[in-house]
Coordinates of C-alpha atoms in Angstrom, one line a residue:
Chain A
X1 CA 11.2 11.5 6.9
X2 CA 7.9 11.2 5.8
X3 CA 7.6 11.7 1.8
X4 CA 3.5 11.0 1.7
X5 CA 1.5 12.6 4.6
X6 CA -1.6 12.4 5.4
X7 CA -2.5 14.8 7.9
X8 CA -5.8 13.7 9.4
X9 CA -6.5 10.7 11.0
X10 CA -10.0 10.9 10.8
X11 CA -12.8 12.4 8.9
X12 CA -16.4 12.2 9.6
X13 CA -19.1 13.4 6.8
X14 CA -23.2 12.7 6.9
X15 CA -24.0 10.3 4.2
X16 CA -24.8 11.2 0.5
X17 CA -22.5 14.9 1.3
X18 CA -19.5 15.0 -0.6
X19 CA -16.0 13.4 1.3
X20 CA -12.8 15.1 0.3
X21 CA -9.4 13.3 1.5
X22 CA -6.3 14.6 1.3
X23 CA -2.7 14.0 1.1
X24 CA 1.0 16.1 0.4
X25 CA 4.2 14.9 -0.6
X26 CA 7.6 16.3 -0.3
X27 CA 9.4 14.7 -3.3
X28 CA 8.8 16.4 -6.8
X29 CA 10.3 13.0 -8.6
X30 CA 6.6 11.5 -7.6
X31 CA 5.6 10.5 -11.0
X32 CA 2.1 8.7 -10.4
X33 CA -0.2 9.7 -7.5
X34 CA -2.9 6.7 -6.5
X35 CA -5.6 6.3 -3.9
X36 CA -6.1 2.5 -1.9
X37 CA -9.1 1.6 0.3
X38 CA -8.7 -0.7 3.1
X39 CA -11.4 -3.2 4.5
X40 CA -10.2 -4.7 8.1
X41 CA -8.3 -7.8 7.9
X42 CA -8.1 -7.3 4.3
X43 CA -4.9 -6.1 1.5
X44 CA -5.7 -2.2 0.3
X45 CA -7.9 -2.4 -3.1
X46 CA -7.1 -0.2 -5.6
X47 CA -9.5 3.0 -6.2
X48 CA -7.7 5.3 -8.8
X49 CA -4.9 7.0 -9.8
X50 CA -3.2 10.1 -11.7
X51 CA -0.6 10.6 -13.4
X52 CA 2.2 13.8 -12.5
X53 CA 1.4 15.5 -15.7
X54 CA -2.6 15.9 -14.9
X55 CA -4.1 17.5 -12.4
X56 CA -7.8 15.7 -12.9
X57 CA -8.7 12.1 -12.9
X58 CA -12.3 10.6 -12.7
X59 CA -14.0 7.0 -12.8
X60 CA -17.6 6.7 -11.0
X61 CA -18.2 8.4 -8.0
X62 CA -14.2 9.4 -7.3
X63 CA -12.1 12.0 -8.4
X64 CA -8.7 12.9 -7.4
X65 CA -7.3 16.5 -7.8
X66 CA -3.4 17.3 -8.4
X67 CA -1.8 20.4 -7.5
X68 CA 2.2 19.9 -8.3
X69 CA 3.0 23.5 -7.1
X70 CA 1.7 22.7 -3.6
X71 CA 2.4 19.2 -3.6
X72 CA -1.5 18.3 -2.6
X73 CA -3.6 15.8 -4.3
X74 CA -7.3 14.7 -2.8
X75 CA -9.5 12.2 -3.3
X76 CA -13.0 13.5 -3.7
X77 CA -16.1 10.7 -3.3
X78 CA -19.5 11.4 -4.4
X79 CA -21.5 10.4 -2.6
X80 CA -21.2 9.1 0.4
X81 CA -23.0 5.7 1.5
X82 CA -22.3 4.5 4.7
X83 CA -20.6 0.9 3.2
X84 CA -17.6 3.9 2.2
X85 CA -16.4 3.9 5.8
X86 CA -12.8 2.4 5.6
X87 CA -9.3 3.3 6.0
X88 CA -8.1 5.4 2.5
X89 CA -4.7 5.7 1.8
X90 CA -2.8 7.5 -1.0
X91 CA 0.6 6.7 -2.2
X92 CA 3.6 8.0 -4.5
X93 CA 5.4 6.5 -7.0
X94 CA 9.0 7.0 -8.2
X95 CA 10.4 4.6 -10.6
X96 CA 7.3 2.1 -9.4
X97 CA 8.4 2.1 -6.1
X98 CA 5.0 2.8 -4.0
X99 CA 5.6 5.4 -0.8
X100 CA 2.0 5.4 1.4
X101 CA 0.8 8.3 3.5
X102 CA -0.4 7.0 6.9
X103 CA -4.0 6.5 6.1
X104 CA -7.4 8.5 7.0
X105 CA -10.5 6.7 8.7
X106 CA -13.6 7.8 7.1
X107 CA -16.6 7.3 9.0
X108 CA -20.1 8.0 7.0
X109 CA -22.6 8.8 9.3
X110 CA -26.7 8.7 8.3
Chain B
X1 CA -8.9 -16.4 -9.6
X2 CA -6.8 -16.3 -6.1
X3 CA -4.8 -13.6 -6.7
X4 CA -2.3 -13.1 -4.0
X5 CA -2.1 -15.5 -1.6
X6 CA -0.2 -14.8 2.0
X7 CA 0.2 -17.5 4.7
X8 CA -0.1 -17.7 7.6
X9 CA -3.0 -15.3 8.6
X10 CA -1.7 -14.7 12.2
X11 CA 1.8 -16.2 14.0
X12 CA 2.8 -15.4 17.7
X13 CA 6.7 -15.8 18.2
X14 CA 9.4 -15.4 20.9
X15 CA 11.9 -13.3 20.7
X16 CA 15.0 -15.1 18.9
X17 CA 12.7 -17.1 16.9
X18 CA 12.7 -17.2 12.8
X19 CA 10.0 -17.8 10.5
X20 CA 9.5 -17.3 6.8
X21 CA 6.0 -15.4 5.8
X22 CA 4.8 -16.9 2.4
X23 CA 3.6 -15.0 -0.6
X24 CA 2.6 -16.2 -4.0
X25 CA 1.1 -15.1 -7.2
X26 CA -0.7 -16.4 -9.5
X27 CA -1.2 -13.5 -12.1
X28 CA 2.0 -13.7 -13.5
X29 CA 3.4 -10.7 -12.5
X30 CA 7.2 -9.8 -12.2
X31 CA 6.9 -7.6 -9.8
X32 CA 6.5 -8.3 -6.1
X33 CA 6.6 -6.4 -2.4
X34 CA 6.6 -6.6 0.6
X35 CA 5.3 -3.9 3.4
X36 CA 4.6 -3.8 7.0
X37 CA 1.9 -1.6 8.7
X38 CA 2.0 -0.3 12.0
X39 CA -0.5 1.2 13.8
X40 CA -1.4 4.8 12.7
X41 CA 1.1 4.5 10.4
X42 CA 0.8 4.0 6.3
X43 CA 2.5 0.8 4.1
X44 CA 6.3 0.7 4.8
X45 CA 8.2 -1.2 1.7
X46 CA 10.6 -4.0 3.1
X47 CA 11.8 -5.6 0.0
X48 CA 11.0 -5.8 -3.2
X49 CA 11.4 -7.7 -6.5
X50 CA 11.2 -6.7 -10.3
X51 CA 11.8 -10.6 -11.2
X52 CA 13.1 -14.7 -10.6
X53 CA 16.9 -13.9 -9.2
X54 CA 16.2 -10.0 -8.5
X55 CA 15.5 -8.3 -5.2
X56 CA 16.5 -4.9 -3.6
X57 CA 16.0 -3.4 -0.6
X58 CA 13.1 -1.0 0.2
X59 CA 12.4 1.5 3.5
X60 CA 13.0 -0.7 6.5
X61 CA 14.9 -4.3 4.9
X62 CA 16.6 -4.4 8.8
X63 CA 15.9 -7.5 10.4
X64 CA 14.3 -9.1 6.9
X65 CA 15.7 -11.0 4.2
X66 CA 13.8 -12.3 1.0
X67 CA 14.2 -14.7 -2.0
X68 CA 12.5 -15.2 -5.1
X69 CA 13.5 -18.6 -6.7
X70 CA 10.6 -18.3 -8.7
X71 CA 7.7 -15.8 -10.8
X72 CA 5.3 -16.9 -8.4
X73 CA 6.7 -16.8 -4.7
X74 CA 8.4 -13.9 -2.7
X75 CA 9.0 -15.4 0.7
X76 CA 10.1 -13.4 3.8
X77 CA 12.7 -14.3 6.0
X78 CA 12.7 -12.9 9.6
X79 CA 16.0 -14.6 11.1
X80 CA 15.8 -13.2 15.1
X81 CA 12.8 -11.8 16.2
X82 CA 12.2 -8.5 18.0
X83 CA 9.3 -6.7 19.4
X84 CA 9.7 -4.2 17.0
X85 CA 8.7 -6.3 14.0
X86 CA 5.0 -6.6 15.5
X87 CA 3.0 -5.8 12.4
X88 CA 0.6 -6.5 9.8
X89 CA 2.8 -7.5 6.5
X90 CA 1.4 -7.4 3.3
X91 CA 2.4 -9.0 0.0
X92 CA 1.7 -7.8 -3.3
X93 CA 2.4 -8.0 -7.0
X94 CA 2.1 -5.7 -10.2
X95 CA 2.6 -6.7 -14.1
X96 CA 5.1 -3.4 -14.5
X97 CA 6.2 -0.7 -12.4
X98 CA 4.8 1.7 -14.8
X99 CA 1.8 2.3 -12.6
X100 CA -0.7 4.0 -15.3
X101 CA -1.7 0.5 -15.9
X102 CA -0.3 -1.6 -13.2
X103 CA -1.5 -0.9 -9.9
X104 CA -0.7 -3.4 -7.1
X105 CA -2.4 -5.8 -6.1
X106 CA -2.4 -6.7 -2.3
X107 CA -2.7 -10.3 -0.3
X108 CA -5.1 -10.5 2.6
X109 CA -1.9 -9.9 5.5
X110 CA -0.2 -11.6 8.2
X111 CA -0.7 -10.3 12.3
X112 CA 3.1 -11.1 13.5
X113 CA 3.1 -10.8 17.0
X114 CA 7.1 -11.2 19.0
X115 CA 6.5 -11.4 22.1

């Protein structure tokens, strides 16, 4: 039963276009969305985050978009340099337990 | 300013064998988790603790069992090991679990192999 889904593996964009990832969730008691990049052989580092009752956060070249009636959030990174060509995940928080989607491989290409 | 700190980096065991992954904190935070990542698959939550003396179970606590004696460490305990806890497992740490301000903070991982 996957809660947070991420439904593509992969995403290739040309450098300095605009990457969009997404990401749905089933469970309406998600009360804080957030966005993790992963370097290889390295913990996820923190990008940014939105709370339920938003549907618009932005810091620097990310922004993430909440829809609650579709259950969709994305993660929207302008613009893209090749060094942003790691593994994004999003999670879901319910009572600050964190629920991760399966991750999406960005690959900026110049 | 280390962080979280995980050890060891990599460990090949049998299958049968125990070990304990270490995690510790120095940001005193109360919280603590732990996750495993499989391949093509996202973070799945093991354990997890809101504090010294306090742990509860997470997605997948099968197989694991966990401790945490003190703010700073949140070992985990694998008692017999299978093949099917290969993985990457990650520790990490937040101040709350009100995550408008307290987003977690991830150790660098340990590659478990059980062969």
């Amino acid at each position: 039963d996957q809660q947070v889904k991420q439904n593509s593996p992969s995403l290739s964009v040309q450098e300095g276009r605009i990457s969009i990832l997404n990401c749905d969730y089933t469970n309406s008691m998600f009360d804080y969305f957030l966005w993790y990049k992963k370097y290889p052989a390295e913990g996820p580092t923190f990008l940014i985050s939105i709370s339920s009752i938003k549907d618009k956060n932005e810091d620097g070249r990310f922004t993430v978009f909440l829809n609650k009636s579709a259950k969709h959030l994305s993660l929207h990174i302008v613009p893209s340099p090749p060094g942003d060509s790691e593994v994004y995940f999003c999670a879901a928080s319910e009572r600050g337990k964190l629920i991760f989607g399966q991750g999406t491989e960005l690959s900026v290409k110049p | 300013n280390a962080g979280v700190t995980q050890t060891p980096k990599f460990r090949i065991l049998k299958i049968g064998q125990s070990m304990t992954l270490q995690c510790t904190q120095d940001m005193n935070h109360n919280y603590m988790y732990w996750y495993r990542q499989d391949p093509g698959m996202g973070l799945k939550l093991i354990y997890y603790s809101v504090g010294a003396g306090i742990t509860d179970k997470g997605e997948v606590p099968n197989g694991y069992n966990v401790s945490r004696s003190t703010t700073e460490d949140f070992p985990l305990r694998l008692e017999l090991a299978a093949p099917s806890q290969t993985s990457v497992y990650f520790c990490a740490s937040s101040y709350s679990r009100d995550r408008r301000n307290s987003p977690l903070h991830f150790g660098n991982g340990t590659r478990l192999t059980v062969t």
